[in-house]
Short mmCIF file of C-alpha atoms and ligand atoms in Angstrom, two decimals:
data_model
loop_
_atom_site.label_atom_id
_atom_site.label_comp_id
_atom_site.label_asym_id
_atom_site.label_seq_id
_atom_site.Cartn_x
_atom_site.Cartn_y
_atom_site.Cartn_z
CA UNK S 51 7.56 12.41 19.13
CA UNK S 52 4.70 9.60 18.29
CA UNK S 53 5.04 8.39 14.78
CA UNK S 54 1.69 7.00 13.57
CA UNK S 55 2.31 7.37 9.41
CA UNK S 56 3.52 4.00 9.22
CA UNK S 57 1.22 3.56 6.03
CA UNK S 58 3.61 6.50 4.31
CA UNK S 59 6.77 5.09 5.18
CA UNK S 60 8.96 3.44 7.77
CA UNK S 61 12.09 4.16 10.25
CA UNK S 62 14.89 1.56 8.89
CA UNK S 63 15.53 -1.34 11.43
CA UNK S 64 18.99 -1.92 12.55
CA UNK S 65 19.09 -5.14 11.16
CA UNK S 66 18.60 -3.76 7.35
CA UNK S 67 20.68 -0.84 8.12
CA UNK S 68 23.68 -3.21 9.32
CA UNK S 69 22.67 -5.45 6.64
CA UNK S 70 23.38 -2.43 4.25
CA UNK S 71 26.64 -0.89 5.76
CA UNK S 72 28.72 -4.67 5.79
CA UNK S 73 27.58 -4.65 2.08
CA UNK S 74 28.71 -1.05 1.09
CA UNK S 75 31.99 -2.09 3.04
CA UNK S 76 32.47 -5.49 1.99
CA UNK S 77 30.20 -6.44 -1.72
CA UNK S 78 30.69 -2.58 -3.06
CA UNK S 79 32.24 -4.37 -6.47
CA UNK S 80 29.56 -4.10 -10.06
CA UNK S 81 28.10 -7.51 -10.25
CA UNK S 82 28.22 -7.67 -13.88
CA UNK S 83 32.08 -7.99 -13.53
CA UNK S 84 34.02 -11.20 -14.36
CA UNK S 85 36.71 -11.07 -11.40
CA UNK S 86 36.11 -12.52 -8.12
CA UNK S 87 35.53 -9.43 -6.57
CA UNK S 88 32.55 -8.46 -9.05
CA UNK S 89 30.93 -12.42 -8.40
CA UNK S 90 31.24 -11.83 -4.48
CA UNK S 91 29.07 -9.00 -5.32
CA UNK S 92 26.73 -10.53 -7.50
CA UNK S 93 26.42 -13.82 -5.08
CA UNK S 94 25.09 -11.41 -2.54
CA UNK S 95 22.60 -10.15 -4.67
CA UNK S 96 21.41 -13.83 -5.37
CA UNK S 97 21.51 -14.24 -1.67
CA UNK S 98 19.10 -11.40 -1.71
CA UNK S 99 16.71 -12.61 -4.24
CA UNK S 100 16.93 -16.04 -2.65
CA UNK S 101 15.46 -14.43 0.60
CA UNK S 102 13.44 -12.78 -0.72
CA UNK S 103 11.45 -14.92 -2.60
CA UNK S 104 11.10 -17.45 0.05
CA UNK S 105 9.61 -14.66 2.08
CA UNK S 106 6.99 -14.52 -0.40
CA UNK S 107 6.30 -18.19 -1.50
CA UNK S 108 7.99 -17.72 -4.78
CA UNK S 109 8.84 -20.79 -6.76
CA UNK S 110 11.99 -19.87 -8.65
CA UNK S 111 13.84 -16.70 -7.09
CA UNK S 112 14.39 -15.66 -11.40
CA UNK S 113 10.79 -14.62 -10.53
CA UNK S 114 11.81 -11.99 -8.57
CA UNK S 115 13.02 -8.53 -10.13
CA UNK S 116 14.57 -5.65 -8.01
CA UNK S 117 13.35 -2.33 -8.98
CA UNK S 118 13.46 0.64 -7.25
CA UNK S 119 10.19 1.14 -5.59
CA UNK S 120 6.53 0.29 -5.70
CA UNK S 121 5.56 2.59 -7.78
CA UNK S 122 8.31 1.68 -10.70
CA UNK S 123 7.04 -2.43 -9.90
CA UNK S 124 3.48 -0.90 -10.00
CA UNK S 125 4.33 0.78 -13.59
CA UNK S 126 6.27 -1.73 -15.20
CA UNK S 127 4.69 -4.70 -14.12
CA UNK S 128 0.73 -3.13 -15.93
CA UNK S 129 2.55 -1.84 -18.78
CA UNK S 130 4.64 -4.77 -19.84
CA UNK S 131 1.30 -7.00 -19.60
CA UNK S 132 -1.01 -4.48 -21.09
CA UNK S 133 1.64 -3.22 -23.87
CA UNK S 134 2.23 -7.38 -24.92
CA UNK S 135 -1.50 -7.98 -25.07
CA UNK S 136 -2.21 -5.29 -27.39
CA UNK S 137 -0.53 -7.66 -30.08
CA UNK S 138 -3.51 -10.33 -29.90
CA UNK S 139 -6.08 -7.48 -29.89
CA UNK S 140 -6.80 -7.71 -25.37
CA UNK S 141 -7.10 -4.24 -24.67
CA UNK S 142 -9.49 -4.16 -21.75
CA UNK S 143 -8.05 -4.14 -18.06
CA UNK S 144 -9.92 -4.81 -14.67
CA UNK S 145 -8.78 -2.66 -11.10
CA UNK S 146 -10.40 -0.79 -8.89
CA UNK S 147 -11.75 2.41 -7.56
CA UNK S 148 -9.31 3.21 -4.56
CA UNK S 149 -6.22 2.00 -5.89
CA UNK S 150 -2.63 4.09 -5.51
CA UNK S 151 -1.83 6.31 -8.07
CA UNK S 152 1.19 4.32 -9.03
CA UNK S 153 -1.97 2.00 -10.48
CA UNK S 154 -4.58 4.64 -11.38
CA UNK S 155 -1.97 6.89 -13.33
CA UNK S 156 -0.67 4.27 -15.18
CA UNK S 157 -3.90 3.02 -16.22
CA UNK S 158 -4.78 6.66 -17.33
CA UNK S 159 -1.59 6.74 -19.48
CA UNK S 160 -2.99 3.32 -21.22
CA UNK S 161 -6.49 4.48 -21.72
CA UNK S 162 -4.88 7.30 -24.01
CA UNK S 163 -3.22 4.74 -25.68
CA UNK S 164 -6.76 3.00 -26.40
CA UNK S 165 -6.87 0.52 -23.84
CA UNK S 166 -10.34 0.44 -21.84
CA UNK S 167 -9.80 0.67 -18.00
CA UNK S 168 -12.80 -0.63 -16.19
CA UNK S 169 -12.20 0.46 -12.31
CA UNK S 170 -14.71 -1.81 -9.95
CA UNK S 171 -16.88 0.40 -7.48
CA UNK S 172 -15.58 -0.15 -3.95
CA UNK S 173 -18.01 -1.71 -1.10
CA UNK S 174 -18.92 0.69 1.93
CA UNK S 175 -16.82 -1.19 3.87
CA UNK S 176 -13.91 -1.19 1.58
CA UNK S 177 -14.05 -4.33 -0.05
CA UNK S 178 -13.97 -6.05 -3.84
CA UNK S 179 -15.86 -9.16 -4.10
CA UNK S 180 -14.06 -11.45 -6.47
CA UNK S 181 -17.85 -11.97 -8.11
CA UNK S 182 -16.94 -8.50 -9.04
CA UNK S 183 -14.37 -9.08 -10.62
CA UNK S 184 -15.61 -12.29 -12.39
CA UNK S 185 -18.74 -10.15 -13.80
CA UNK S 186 -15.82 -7.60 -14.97
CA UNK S 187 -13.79 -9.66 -17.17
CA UNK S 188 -14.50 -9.85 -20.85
CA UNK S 189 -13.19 -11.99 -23.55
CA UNK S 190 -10.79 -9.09 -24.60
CA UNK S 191 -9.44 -8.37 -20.89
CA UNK S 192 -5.48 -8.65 -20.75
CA UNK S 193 -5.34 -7.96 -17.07
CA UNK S 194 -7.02 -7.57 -13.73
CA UNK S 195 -5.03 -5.45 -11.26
CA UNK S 196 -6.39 -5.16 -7.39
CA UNK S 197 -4.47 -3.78 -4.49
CA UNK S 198 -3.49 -6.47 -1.88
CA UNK S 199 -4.71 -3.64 0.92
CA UNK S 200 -5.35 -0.60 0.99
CA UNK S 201 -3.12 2.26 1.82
CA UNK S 202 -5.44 4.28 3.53
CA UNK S 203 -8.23 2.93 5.21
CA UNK S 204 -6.24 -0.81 5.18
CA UNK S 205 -8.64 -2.75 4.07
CA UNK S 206 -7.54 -6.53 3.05
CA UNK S 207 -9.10 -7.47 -0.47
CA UNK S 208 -10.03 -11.60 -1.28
CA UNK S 209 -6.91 -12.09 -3.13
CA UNK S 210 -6.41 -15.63 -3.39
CA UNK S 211 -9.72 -15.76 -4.44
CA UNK S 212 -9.69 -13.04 -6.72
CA UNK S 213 -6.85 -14.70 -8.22
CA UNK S 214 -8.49 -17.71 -8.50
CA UNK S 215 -10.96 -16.25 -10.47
CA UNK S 216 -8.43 -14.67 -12.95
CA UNK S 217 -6.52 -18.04 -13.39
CA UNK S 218 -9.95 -19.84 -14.24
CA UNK S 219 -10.60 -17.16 -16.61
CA UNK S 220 -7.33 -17.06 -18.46
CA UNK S 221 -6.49 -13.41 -17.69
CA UNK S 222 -3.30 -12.14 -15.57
CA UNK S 223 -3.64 -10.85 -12.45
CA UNK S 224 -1.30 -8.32 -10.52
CA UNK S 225 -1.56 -7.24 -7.24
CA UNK S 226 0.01 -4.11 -5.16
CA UNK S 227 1.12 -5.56 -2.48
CA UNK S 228 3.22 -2.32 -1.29
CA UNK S 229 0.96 -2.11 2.42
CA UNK S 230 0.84 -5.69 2.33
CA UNK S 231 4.69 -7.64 2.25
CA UNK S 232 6.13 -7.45 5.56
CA UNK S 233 2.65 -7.33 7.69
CA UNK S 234 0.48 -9.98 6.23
CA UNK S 235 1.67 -13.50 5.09
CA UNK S 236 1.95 -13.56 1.40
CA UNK S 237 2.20 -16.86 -0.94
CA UNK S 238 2.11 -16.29 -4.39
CA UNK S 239 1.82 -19.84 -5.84
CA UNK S 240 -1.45 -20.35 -3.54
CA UNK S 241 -3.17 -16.72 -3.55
CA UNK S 242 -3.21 -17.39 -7.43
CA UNK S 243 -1.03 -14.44 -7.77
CA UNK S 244 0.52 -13.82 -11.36
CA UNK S 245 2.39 -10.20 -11.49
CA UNK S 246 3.05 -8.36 -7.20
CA UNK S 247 4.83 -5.34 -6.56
CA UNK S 248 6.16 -4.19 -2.89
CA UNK S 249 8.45 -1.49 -1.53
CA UNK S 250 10.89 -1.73 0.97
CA UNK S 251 10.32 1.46 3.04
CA UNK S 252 6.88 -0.02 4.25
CA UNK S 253 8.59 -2.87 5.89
CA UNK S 254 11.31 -0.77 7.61
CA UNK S 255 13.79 -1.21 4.96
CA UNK S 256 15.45 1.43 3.18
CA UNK S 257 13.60 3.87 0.63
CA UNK S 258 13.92 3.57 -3.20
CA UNK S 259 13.90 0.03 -3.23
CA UNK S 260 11.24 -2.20 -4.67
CA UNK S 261 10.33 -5.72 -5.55
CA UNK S 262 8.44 -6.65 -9.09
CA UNK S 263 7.54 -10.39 -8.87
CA UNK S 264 6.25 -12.13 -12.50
CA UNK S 265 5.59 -15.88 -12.62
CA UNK S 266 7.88 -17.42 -14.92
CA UNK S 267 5.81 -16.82 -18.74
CA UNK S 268 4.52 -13.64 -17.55
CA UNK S 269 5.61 -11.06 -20.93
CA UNK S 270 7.49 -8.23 -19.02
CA UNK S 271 8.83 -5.26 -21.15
CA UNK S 272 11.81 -3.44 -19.64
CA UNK S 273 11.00 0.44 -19.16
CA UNK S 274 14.61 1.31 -18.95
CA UNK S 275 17.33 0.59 -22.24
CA UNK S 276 20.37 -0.04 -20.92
CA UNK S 277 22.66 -3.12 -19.88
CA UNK S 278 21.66 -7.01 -18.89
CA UNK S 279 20.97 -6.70 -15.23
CA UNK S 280 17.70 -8.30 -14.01
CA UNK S 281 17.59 -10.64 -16.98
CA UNK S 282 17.24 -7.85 -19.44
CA UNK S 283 14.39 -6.39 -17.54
CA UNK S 284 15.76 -3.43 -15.66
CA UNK S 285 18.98 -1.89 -16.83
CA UNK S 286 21.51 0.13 -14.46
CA UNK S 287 24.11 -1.42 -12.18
CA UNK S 288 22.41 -3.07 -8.91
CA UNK S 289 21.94 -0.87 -6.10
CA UNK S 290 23.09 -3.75 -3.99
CA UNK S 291 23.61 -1.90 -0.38
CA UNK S 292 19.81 -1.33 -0.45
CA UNK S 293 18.41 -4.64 -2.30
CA UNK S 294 20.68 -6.53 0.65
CA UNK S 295 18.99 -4.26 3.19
CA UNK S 296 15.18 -4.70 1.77
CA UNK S 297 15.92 -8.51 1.89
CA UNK S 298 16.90 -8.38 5.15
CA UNK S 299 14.16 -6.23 6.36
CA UNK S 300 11.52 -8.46 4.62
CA UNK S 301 13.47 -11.66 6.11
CA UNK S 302 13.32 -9.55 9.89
CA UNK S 303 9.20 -8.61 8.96
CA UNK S 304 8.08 -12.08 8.10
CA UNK S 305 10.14 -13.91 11.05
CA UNK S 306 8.34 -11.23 13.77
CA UNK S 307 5.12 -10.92 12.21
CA UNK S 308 2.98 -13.29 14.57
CA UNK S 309 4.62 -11.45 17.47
CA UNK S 310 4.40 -7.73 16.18
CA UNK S 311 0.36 -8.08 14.59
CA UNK S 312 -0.42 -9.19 17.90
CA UNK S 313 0.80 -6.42 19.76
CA UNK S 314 -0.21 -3.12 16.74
CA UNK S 315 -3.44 -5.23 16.49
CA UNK S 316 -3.90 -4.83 20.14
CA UNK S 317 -3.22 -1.33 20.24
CA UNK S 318 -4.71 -0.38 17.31
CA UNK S 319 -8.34 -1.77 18.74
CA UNK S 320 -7.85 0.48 21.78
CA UNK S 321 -7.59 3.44 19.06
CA UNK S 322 -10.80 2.24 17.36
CA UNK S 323 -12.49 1.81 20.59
CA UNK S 324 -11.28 5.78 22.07
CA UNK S 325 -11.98 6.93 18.86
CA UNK S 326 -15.13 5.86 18.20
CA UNK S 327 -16.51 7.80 21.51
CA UNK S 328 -16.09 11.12 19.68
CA UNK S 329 -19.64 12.29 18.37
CA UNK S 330 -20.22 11.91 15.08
CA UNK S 331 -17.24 10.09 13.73
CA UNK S 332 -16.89 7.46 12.00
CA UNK S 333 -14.29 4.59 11.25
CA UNK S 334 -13.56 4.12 7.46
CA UNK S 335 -12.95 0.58 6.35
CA UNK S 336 -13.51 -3.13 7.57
CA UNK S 337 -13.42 -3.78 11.15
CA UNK S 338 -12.18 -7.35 10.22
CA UNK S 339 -10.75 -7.66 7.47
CA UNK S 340 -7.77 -4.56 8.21
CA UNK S 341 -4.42 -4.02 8.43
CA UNK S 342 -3.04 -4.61 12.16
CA UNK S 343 -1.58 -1.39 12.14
CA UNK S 344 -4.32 1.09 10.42
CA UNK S 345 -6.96 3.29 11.57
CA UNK S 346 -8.80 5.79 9.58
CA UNK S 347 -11.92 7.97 11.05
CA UNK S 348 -13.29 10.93 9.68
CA UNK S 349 -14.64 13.41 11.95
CA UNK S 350 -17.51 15.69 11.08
CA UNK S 351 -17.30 19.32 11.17
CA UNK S 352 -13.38 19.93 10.89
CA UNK S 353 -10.87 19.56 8.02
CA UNK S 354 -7.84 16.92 7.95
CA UNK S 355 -5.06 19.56 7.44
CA UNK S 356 -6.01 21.64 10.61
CA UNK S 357 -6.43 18.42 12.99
CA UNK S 358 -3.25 16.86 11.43
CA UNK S 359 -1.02 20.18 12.11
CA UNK S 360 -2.66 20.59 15.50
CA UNK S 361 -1.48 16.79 16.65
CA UNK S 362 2.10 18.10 14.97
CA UNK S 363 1.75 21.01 17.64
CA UNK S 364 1.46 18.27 20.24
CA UNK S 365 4.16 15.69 18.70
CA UNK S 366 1.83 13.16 16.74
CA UNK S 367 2.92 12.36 12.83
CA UNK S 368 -0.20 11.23 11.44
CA UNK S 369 -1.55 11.12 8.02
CA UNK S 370 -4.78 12.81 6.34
CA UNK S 371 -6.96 11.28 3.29
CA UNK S 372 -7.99 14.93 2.64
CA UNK S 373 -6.92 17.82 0.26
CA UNK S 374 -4.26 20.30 0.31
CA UNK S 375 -1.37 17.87 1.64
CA UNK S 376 -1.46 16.69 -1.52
CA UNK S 377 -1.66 19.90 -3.13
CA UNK S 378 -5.22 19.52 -4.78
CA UNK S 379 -8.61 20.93 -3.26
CA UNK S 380 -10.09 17.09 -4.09
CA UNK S 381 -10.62 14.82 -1.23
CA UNK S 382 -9.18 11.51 -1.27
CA UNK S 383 -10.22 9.51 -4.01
CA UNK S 384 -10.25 6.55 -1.74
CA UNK S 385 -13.15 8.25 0.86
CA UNK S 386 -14.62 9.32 -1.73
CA UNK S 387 -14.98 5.32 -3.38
CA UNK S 388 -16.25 4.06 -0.41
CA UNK S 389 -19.13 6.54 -0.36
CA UNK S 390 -18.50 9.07 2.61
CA UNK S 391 -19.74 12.70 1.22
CA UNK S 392 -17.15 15.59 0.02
CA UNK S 393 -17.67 17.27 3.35
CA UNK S 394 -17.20 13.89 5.63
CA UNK S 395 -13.88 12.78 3.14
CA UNK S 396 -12.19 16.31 3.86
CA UNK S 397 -12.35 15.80 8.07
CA UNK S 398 -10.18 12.28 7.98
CA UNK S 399 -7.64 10.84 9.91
CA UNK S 400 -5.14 8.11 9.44
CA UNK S 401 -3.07 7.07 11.97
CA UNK S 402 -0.79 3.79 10.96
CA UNK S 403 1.17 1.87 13.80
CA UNK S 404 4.29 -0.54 13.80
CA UNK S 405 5.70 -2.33 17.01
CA UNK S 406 8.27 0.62 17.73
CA UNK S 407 4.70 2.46 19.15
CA UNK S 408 3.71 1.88 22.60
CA UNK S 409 0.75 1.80 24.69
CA UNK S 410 1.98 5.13 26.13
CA UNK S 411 1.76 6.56 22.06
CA UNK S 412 -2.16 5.10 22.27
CA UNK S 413 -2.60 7.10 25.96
CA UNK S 414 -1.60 10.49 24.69
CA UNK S 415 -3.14 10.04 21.30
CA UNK S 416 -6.62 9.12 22.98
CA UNK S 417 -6.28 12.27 25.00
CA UNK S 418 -5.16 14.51 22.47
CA UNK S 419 -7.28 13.77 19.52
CA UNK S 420 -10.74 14.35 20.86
CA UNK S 421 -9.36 17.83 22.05
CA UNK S 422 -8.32 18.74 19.25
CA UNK S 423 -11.45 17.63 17.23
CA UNK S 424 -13.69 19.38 20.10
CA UNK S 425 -11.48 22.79 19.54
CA UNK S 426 -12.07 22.88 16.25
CA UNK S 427 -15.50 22.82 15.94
CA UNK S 428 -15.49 25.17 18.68
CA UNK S 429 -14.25 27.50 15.97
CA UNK S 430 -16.03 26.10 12.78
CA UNK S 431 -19.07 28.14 11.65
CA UNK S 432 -20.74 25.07 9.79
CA UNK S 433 -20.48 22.98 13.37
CA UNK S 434 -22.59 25.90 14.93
CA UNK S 435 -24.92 25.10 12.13
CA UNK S 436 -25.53 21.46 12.92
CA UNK S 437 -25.54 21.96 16.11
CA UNK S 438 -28.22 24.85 15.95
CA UNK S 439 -30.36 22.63 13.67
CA UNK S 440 -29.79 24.60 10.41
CA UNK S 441 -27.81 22.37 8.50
CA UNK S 442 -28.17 18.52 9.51
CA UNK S 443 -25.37 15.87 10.21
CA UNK S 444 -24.23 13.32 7.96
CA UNK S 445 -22.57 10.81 10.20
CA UNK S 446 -24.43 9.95 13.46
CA UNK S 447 -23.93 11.00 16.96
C1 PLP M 768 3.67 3.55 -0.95
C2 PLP M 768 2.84 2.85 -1.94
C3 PLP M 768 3.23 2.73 -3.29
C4 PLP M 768 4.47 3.40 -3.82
O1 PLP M 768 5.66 2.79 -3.37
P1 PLP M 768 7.04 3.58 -3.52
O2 PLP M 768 8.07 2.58 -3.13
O3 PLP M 768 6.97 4.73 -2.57
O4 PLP M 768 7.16 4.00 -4.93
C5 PLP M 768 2.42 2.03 -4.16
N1 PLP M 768 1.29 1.45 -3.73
C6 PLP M 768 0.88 1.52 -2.45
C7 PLP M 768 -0.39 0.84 -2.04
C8 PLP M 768 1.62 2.24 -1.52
O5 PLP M 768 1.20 2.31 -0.26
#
């Protein structure tokens, strides 16, 4: 089998998984308890939020908040600065266009509760321009919100100077960092970085595990009533087996990641390149400014669901911007920001590397995507079309 959905989540390395099973055997006692047992447990949880946040360039590891996934960091990290903002009357907030629904649902929630959402129109080539954002903000605006990278098409927004920006204007700024921690180098004290959320299962640490980072001043609210733990910010006892494993999977990510973007980067060129030879495709999102590890084409003439379960047939996991995997008839929102036509959005591919895949994964993907793109519009009625000159093409040969 060739896993290439990276982008969707990650096999656990050893390391994190060893890191995990010494701490279920060894630091399995509640931290919140007074005997020594309990404090062994909660000094390995420091230990973990000390790691952590020098992974990240965070100045005081108090910053640092364990929650249990992006999405929860994504959530509580908009509300608590939208929600404390309301008091002094800021009730306008600045993201984007092709952010995760972790962001865009959230924001939707706040609009009903009267705050005004304005989401910045993505560049062809997937990009923000931090002019954008400086046009954007208003004297009312509590927060700007921009994804680090993106999780489809992987481009790598202008943060620090996005940031920037925000600080000179006076308004927060959060980033979803979930596709970024573990594969870019992150510092939050010089990218200008107020509020950053990342999960652990898309560094090869273990699922349901999250970071919510807030620079010390930053109001946060806490979403869940309950006990002290995480300064008063996120009640329930510490799931400290998995926190111990995401630190040590972030620790592993950020020591290898000169070594490991060379070699994904490397391979993921040669998929560009193979890719690119297929008529009338086209790659979605920067050629530069990228993820080492994504690419994203669509492919004229066939839908995403029928090449994705084909390349299942022949032992590729891959991913799809398009429709019905995600249960609605819509395209991806994210194709659909960056321009590319219903029809085009509905025939894309994303295939998302890490430095488990080989060279031999890049060889039999190169061969068996452009088959299975050619067989099916073999069988597509609207290809016949294009190709007989009744209905024209919308990407070029
Ligand atoms: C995966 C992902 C999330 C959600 O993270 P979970 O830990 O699965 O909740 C949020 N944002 C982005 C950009 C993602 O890729």
């Amino acid at each position: 089998m060739i896993y290439a959905d990276n982008a969707a989540t990650t096999k656990m390395s050893q390391t994190a998984a060893d890191a995990m099973l010494s701490c279920m055997g060894e630091a399995w006692g509640n931290a919140s308890s007074l005997y020594k047992f309990g404090q062994k447990t909660a000094e390995t949880l420091e230990a973990a939020r000390e790691k952590a946040a020098s992974c990240l360039g965070v100045a005081d590891p108090r910053e640092i908040y364990f929650t249990s996934g992006g999405s929860e960091a994504d959530n509580q990290a908009i509300l608590s600065v939208a929600r404390s903002s309301a008091k002094q009357g800021k009730k306008h907030i600045v993201s984007t266009a092709f952010e995760h629904h972790a962001v865009l649902h959230t924001l939707k929630k706040l609009e009903k509760e009267g705050f005004e959402v304005d989401l910045l129109d993505v560049h062809e080539n997937g990009m923000i321009s931090p002019e954008q954002v400086a046009k954007a903000i208003r004297e009312d605006t509590c927060l700007v919100t921009t994804m680090y990278a993106n999780n489809e098409i992987g481009s790598i927004l202008p943060i620090a100077e996005i940031g920037a920006v925000c600080r000179e204007r006076g308004v927060l700024f959060h980033t979803d960092a979930v596709q970024a921690a573990g594969h870019l180098p992150i510092d939050v004290q010089k990218e200008n970085i107020d509020l950053l959320s990342l999960s652990g299962h898309k560094f090869h640490g273990p699922k349901g595990t999250g970071i919510l980072y807030a620079k010390k001043g930053v109001p946060l609210l806490n979403l869940i009533e309950g006990g002290a733990q995480e300064r008063g910010k996120r009640a329930g006892t510490e799931n400290v087996p998995a926190i111990v494993g995401m630190a040590a999977a972030l620790e592993e990510a950020c020591a290898n990641m000169e070594e490991d973007t060379r070699k994904v980067v490397a391979m993921r060129q040669r998929l560009i390149e193979g890719l690119s030879k297929i008529p009338h495709s086209a790659l979605n999102g920067d050629t530069e400014r990228r993820l080492p590890g994504n690419v994203n084409f669509c492919f004229e003439g066939i839908e995403g669901e029928s090449l994705l379960l084909l390349l299942d047939d022949r032992g590729i996991c891959a991913s799809s911007g398009s429709a019905c995997t995600s249960g609605s008839l819509d395209p991806s929102h994210v194709l659909l920001s960056i321009g590319r036509p219903h029809e085009v959005a509905h025939g894309s591919l994303r295939l998302s590397l890490c430095a488990d895949n080989t060279e031999e994964d890049v060889d039999k993907i190169l061969q068996a995507v452009p088959e299975v793109v050619s067989y099916l519009r073999s069988i597509s009625p609207l290809w016949k079309e294009k190709v007989s000159g009744e209905r024209s093409f919308l990407l070029p040969e």
